[in-house]
Amino acid sequence: MNIRDLEYIIAVAKHKNFNKAAQECFVSQPALSMQIKKLEDELGVAIFERFQKSVLVTAIGQQIIDKAQSLLTIAQDIRDLAAMHNKTEDLLFKIARLSHLQTLSQNSA
């Protein structure tokens, strides 16, 4: 199981359609279907009931999708935290460099 698999099941649940979910995830429909089937096999449960013209989320599938959404929110929080840290580090580096340059220009004057 990985974040991509979770994104796939959330997209299928949202669209109730494997083709539309695949388009949203920028993958082919067979690749998306195969990954979801692998996830279902790994977990030992059916997340979706597949019919000829529709897809339904199973009861356990809905619980899994709810947890997946929470995990994706946390993953985004981690990305945001790292980005904020990197911006802070960059800013501190620029301040230190500017301070150093000002000290050098004062010493050479």
Backbone as a printed PyTorch tensor [residue, N CA C, xyz], in Angstrom:
tensor([[[  0.8580,  -1.1820,   0.0000],
         [  0.0000,   0.0000,   0.0000],
         [  0.8950,   1.2330,   0.0000]],

        [[  0.5060,   2.1970,  -0.8160],
         [  1.2540,   3.4430,  -0.8530],
         [  0.2930,   4.6080,  -1.0720]],

        [[  0.8260,   5.8040,  -1.0030],
         [ -0.0110,   7.0020,  -1.1310],
         [ -0.7300,   7.0240,  -2.4730]],

        [[ -0.0560,   6.6100,  -3.5230],
         [ -0.6890,   6.5980,  -4.8390],
         [ -1.9300,   5.7090,  -4.8520]],

        [[ -1.8380,   4.5320,  -4.2300],
         [ -2.9980,   3.6330,  -4.1570],
         [ -4.1660,   4.3140,  -3.4570]],

        [[ -3.8680,   5.0410,  -2.4040],
         [ -4.9140,   5.7420,  -1.6610],
         [ -5.5450,   6.8390,  -2.5120]],

        [[ -4.7140,   7.5380,  -3.2760],
         [ -5.2450,   8.5580,  -4.1860],
         [ -6.1700,   7.9290,  -5.2290]],

        [[ -5.8060,   6.7520,  -5.6980],
         [ -6.6280,   6.0600,  -6.6950],
         [ -8.0030,   5.6960,  -6.1360]],

        [[ -8.0290,   5.1110,  -4.9370],
         [ -9.3440,   4.6890,  -4.4100],
         [-10.2200,   5.8970,  -4.0850]],

        [[ -9.6010,   6.9710,  -3.6470],
         [-10.3790,   8.1900,  -3.3730],
         [-10.9650,   8.7370,  -4.6730]],

        [[-10.1830,   8.7090,  -5.7430],
         [-10.6770,   9.2040,  -7.0350],
         [-11.8220,   8.3400,  -7.5560]],

        [[-11.7190,   7.0250,  -7.4280],
         [-12.7970,   6.1470,  -7.8900],
         [-14.0520,   6.3880,  -7.0570]],

        [[-13.8890,   6.5270,  -5.7540],
         [-15.0480,   6.7890,  -4.8890],
         [-15.7020,   8.1190,  -5.2470]],

        [[-14.8940,   9.0990,  -5.5710],
         [-15.4090,  10.4260,  -5.9310],
         [-16.2080,  10.3850,  -7.2350]],

        [[-15.6570,   9.7250,  -8.2310],
         [-16.2640,   9.7240,  -9.5600],
         [-17.2450,   8.5740,  -9.7890]],

        [[-17.1330,   7.5180,  -8.9560],
         [-17.9390,   6.3060,  -9.1560],
         [-17.7190,   5.7440, -10.5640]],

        [[-16.4820,   5.9420, -11.0640],
         [-16.1650,   5.5520, -12.4250],
         [-14.6470,   5.4040, -12.5450]],

        [[-14.2030,   4.2470, -13.0080],
         [-12.7660,   3.9990, -13.1190],
         [-12.1180,   4.8440, -14.2140]],

        [[-12.8090,   5.0670, -15.3250],
         [-12.2340,   5.8710, -16.4110],
         [-11.9980,   7.3170, -15.9680]],

        [[-12.9830,   7.9200, -15.3390],
         [-12.8350,   9.3070, -14.8850],
         [-11.7740,   9.4080, -13.7940]],

        [[-11.7290,   8.4220, -12.9120],
         [-10.7070,   8.4170, -11.8520],
         [ -9.3090,   8.3140, -12.4710]],

        [[ -9.1650,   7.4660, -13.4750],
         [ -7.8670,   7.3120, -14.1400],
         [ -7.4340,   8.6230, -14.7920]],

        [[ -8.3860,   9.3040, -15.4310],
         [ -8.0650,  10.5950, -16.0430],
         [ -7.6030,  11.5920, -14.9860]],

        [[ -8.3090,  11.6390, -13.8630],
         [ -7.9250,  12.5600, -12.7900],
         [ -6.5300,  12.2520, -12.2520]],

        [[ -6.1880,  10.9650, -12.2110],
         [ -4.8960,  10.5320, -11.6600],
         [ -3.7940,  10.4650, -12.7160]],

        [[ -4.1330,  10.8010, -13.9750],
         [ -3.1650,  10.8080, -15.0720],
         [ -2.5120,   9.4430, -15.2960]],

        [[ -3.3460,   8.3910, -15.2480],
         [ -2.8920,   7.0300, -15.5430],
         [ -3.9190,   6.3800, -16.4560]],

        [[ -3.5410,   5.2600, -17.0250],
         [ -4.5110,   4.5280, -17.8440],
         [ -5.5070,   3.8290, -16.9260]],

        [[ -6.6900,   3.5840, -17.4570],
         [ -7.7150,   2.9010, -16.6700],
         [ -7.2710,   1.4880, -16.2650]],

        [[ -6.6350,   0.7190, -17.1670],
         [ -6.1820,  -0.6120, -16.7430],
         [ -5.1390,  -0.5590, -15.6130]],

        [[ -4.2390,   0.4210, -15.6710],
         [ -3.2290,   0.5420, -14.6100],
         [ -3.8770,   0.8710, -13.2740]],

        [[ -4.8310,   1.7960, -13.2900],
         [ -5.5440,   2.1640, -12.0630],
         [ -6.3110,   0.9660, -11.5190]],

        [[ -7.0290,   0.2700, -12.3850],
         [ -7.8080,  -0.9100, -11.9590],
         [ -6.9060,  -1.9780, -11.3590]],

        [[ -5.7570,  -2.1900, -11.9940],
         [ -4.8300,  -3.2150, -11.5140],
         [ -4.2830,  -2.8520, -10.1270]],

        [[ -3.9290,  -1.5880,  -9.9290],
         [ -3.4070,  -1.1730,  -8.6240],
         [ -4.4670,  -1.3130,  -7.5340]],

        [[ -5.6940,  -0.9490,  -7.8590],
         [ -6.7620,  -1.0670,  -6.8660],
         [ -7.0240,  -2.5340,  -6.5550]],

        [[ -7.0050,  -3.3840,  -7.5640],
         [ -7.1890,  -4.8230,  -7.3310],
         [ -6.0780,  -5.3730,  -6.4560]],

        [[ -4.8420,  -4.9440,  -6.7090],
         [ -3.7150,  -5.3720,  -5.8630],
         [ -3.9200,  -4.9320,  -4.4150]],

        [[ -4.3950,  -3.6990,  -4.2330],
         [ -4.6480,  -3.2010,  -2.8790],
         [ -5.7460,  -4.0230,  -2.2070]],

        [[ -6.8150,  -4.3020,  -2.9390],
         [ -7.8930,  -5.1190,  -2.3790],
         [ -7.3810,  -6.5120,  -2.0030]],

        [[ -6.5360,  -7.0870,  -2.8530],
         [ -5.9570,  -8.4000,  -2.5560],
         [ -5.0620,  -8.3380,  -1.3180]],

        [[ -4.2650,  -7.2760,  -1.2340],
         [ -3.3760,  -7.1000,  -0.0730],
         [ -4.1800,  -6.9930,   1.2170]],

        [[ -5.2730,  -6.2360,   1.1670],
         [ -6.0880,  -6.0290,   2.3530],
         [ -7.0630,  -7.1850,   2.6070]],

        [[ -7.3520,  -7.9390,   1.5800],
         [ -8.2780,  -9.0590,   1.7240],
         [ -9.7420,  -8.6460,   1.7770]],

        [[-10.0400,  -7.4720,   1.2380],
         [-11.4210,  -6.9780,   1.2130],
         [-11.6940,  -6.3090,  -0.1300]],

        [[-12.9700,  -6.2640,  -0.4790],
         [-13.3860,  -5.5370,  -1.6790],
         [-13.7190,  -4.1080,  -1.2780]],

        [[-13.0350,  -3.1510,  -1.8600],
         [-13.3040,  -1.7420,  -1.5900],
         [-14.4750,  -1.2760,  -2.4500]],

        [[-14.5570,  -1.8450,  -3.6460],
         [-15.6090,  -1.4740,  -4.5960],
         [-16.3550,  -2.7050,  -5.0770]],

        [[-17.6200,  -2.5060,  -5.3600],
         [-18.4100,  -3.4870,  -6.1040],
         [-18.4800,  -2.9550,  -7.5260]],

        [[-18.0390,  -3.7620,  -8.4580],
         [-17.9780,  -3.3440,  -9.8500],
         [-19.1550,  -3.9390, -10.6060]],

        [[-19.8770,  -3.0880, -11.2910],
         [-20.9710,  -3.5060, -12.1510],
         [-20.6610,  -3.0260, -13.5590]],

        [[-21.4590,  -3.4720, -14.5110],
         [-21.1720,  -3.1350, -15.8980],
         [-21.1280,  -1.6220, -16.1250]],

        [[-22.0350,  -0.8870, -15.5370],
         [-22.0980,   0.5560, -15.8090],
         [-21.8930,   1.4170, -14.5710]],

        [[-21.5750,   0.8090, -13.4460],
         [-21.4020,   1.6160, -12.2410],
         [-20.4320,   0.9570, -11.2690]],

        [[-20.0260,   1.7430, -10.3050],
         [-19.1330,   1.2910,  -9.2450],
         [-19.7400,   1.7490,  -7.9310]],

        [[-19.8200,   0.8390,  -6.9810],
         [-20.3060,   1.1900,  -5.6490],
         [-19.2120,   0.9390,  -4.6310]],

        [[-19.1620,   1.7740,  -3.6190],
         [-18.2040,   1.6010,  -2.5310],
         [-18.8430,   0.6520,  -1.5190]],

        [[-18.0920,  -0.3670,  -1.1050],
         [-18.5920,  -1.2810,  -0.0820],
         [-18.5480,  -0.5910,   1.2850]],

        [[-19.1950,  -1.1860,   2.2660],
         [-19.1870,  -0.6010,   3.6130],
         [-17.7610,  -0.5090,   4.1550]],

        [[-17.0010,  -1.5970,   4.0450],
         [-15.6120,  -1.5560,   4.5060],
         [-14.7860,  -0.6390,   3.6180]],

        [[-15.1450,  -0.5780,   2.3420],
         [-14.4610,   0.3300,   1.4270],
         [-14.6080,   1.7780,   1.8530]],

        [[-15.7950,   2.1430,   2.3180],
         [-16.0090,   3.5240,   2.7700],
         [-15.1570,   3.8350,   3.9930]],

        [[-15.0440,   2.8740,   4.8890],
         [-14.1910,   3.0770,   6.0720],
         [-12.7350,   3.2360,   5.6620]],

        [[-12.2990,   2.4280,   4.7040],
         [-10.9200,   2.5190,   4.2050],
         [-10.6990,   3.8590,   3.5180]],

        [[-11.6560,   4.2950,   2.7120],
         [-11.5290,   5.5730,   2.0060],
         [-11.4850,   6.7310,   2.9960]],

        [[-12.2880,   6.6710,   4.0480],
         [-12.2410,   7.7230,   5.0730],
         [-10.8580,   7.8010,   5.7170]],

        [[-10.2880,   6.6430,   6.0490],
         [ -8.9350,   6.6120,   6.6330],
         [ -7.9010,   7.0940,   5.6160]],

        [[ -8.0820,   6.6940,   4.3550],
         [ -7.1550,   7.1160,   3.3010],
         [ -7.1630,   8.6270,   3.1610]],

        [[ -8.3480,   9.2320,   3.2150],
         [ -8.4430,  10.6890,   3.1000],
         [ -7.7060,  11.3630,   4.2560]],

        [[ -7.8630,  10.8150,   5.4480],
         [ -7.1420,  11.3610,   6.6060],
         [ -5.6320,  11.2520,   6.4110]],

        [[ -5.1760,  10.1090,   5.9130],
         [ -3.7470,   9.9220,   5.6780],
         [ -3.2190,  10.8820,   4.6160]],

        [[ -3.9900,  11.1000,   3.5610],
         [ -3.5460,  12.0290,   2.5220],
         [ -3.4840,  13.4610,   3.0390]],

        [[ -4.4050,  13.8030,   3.9270],
         [ -4.3650,  15.1300,   4.5490],
         [ -3.0990,  15.2740,   5.3890]],

        [[ -2.7690,  14.2420,   6.1410],
         [ -1.5490,  14.2660,   6.9570],
         [ -0.3060,  14.3250,   6.0610]],

        [[ -0.3020,  13.5650,   4.9800],
         [  0.8370,  13.5980,   4.0480],
         [  1.0270,  14.9970,   3.4790]],

        [[ -0.0680,  15.6730,   3.1440],
         [  0.0340,  17.0480,   2.6380],
         [  0.5460,  17.9850,   3.7230]],

        [[  0.0950,  17.7720,   4.9600],
         [  0.5970,  18.5770,   6.0820],
         [  2.1120,  18.4160,   6.2200]],

        [[  2.6020,  17.2020,   6.0410],
         [  4.0490,  16.9410,   6.1230],
         [  4.7820,  17.6830,   4.9990]],

        [[  4.2300,  17.6190,   3.7850],
         [  4.8460,  18.3480,   2.6650],
         [  4.8770,  19.8450,   2.9450]],

        [[  3.7650,  20.3720,   3.4560],
         [  3.6930,  21.8060,   3.7650],
         [  4.6960,  22.1890,   4.8500]],

        [[  4.8130,  21.3490,   5.8650],
         [  5.7580,  21.6040,   6.9530],
         [  7.1950,  21.6410,   6.4200]],

        [[  7.5290,  20.6870,   5.5720],
         [  8.8760,  20.6480,   5.0010],
         [  9.1260,  21.8680,   4.1210]],

        [[  8.1330,  22.2510,   3.3340],
         [  8.2820,  23.4270,   2.4720],
         [  8.4890,  24.6790,   3.3080]],

        [[  7.7370,  24.8050,   4.3880],
         [  7.8830,  25.9690,   5.2590],
         [  9.2710,  25.9850,   5.9000]],

        [[  9.7380,  24.8190,   6.3110],
         [ 11.0780,  24.7160,   6.9000],
         [ 12.1350,  25.1460,   5.8850]],

        [[ 11.9960,  24.6570,   4.6620],
         [ 12.9710,  25.0090,   3.6210],
         [ 12.9680,  26.5020,   3.3340]],

        [[ 11.7980,  27.1210,   3.3140],
         [ 11.7250,  28.5670,   3.0980],
         [ 12.3910,  29.3140,   4.2440]],

        [[ 12.1650,  28.8430,   5.4620],
         [ 12.7820,  29.4760,   6.6380],
         [ 14.3010,  29.3320,   6.5750]],

        [[ 14.7670,  28.1320,   6.2310],
         [ 16.2090,  27.9040,   6.1070],
         [ 16.8090,  28.8100,   5.0360]],

        [[ 16.1300,  28.9210,   3.9020],
         [ 16.6100,  29.7990,   2.8260],
         [ 16.6770,  31.2480,   3.2930]],

        [[ 15.6460,  31.6870,   3.9980],
         [ 15.6110,  33.0540,   4.4900],
         [ 16.7470,  33.3020,   5.4820]],

        [[ 16.9480,  32.3690,   6.4070],
         [ 18.0320,  32.5190,   7.3820],
         [ 19.3910,  32.5590,   6.6880]],

        [[ 19.5690,  31.7380,   5.6630],
         [ 20.8170,  31.7330,   4.9160],
         [ 21.0270,  33.0760,   4.2210]],

        [[ 19.9900,  33.6190,   3.6210],
         [ 20.0950,  34.9090,   2.9370],
         [ 20.4100,  36.0300,   3.9220]],

        [[ 19.7800,  35.9890,   5.0870],
         [ 20.0480,  37.0100,   6.1140],
         [ 21.4950,  36.9120,   6.5730]],

        [[ 21.9600,  35.6910,   6.8180],
         [ 23.3410,  35.4980,   7.2630],
         [ 24.3240,  35.9560,   6.1940]],

        [[ 24.0470,  35.6410,   4.9580],
         [ 24.9280,  36.0480,   3.8630],
         [ 24.9450,  37.5660,   3.7090]],

        [[ 23.7780,  38.1930,   3.7970],
         [ 23.6860,  39.6430,   3.6960],
         [ 24.4560,  40.2980,   4.8460]],

        [[ 24.2930,  39.7590,   6.0370],
         [ 24.9950,  40.2830,   7.2050],
         [ 26.5060,  40.1600,   7.0140]],

        [[ 26.9390,  39.0200,   6.4870],
         [ 28.3590,  38.8000,   6.2420],
         [ 28.8860,  39.7760,   5.1920]],

        [[ 28.1190,  39.9840,   4.1280],
         [ 28.5350,  40.9230,   3.0850],
         [ 28.6150,  42.3470,   3.6210]],

        [[ 27.6770,  42.7090,   4.4750],
         [ 27.6920,  44.0610,   5.0580],
         [ 28.9290,  44.2300,   5.9510]],

        [[ 29.2640,  43.1780,   6.7070],
         [ 30.4470,  43.2360,   7.5640],
         [ 31.6960,  43.3770,   6.7020]],

        [[ 31.7850,  42.6300,   5.6090],
         [ 32.9400,  42.7320,   4.7220],
         [ 33.0480,  44.1170,   4.1130]],

        [[ 31.9280,  44.7030,   3.6870],
         [ 31.9850,  46.0140,   3.0510],
         [ 32.3500,  47.0890,   4.0900]],

        [[ 31.9460,  46.9100,   5.3320],
         [ 32.2970,  47.8760,   6.3770],
         [ 33.7770,  47.7610,   6.7170]],

        [[ 34.3140,  46.5440,   6.7090],
         [ 35.7290,  46.3400,   7.0350],
         [ 36.6430,  46.8300,   5.9190]],

        [[ 36.1600,  46.8210,   4.6900],
         [ 37.0050,  47.2640,   3.5910],
         [ 36.9230,  48.7650,   3.3840]],

        [[ 35.9620,  49.4190,   4.0200],
         [ 35.8160,  50.8720,   3.8420],
         [ 36.7490,  51.6610,   4.7090]]])
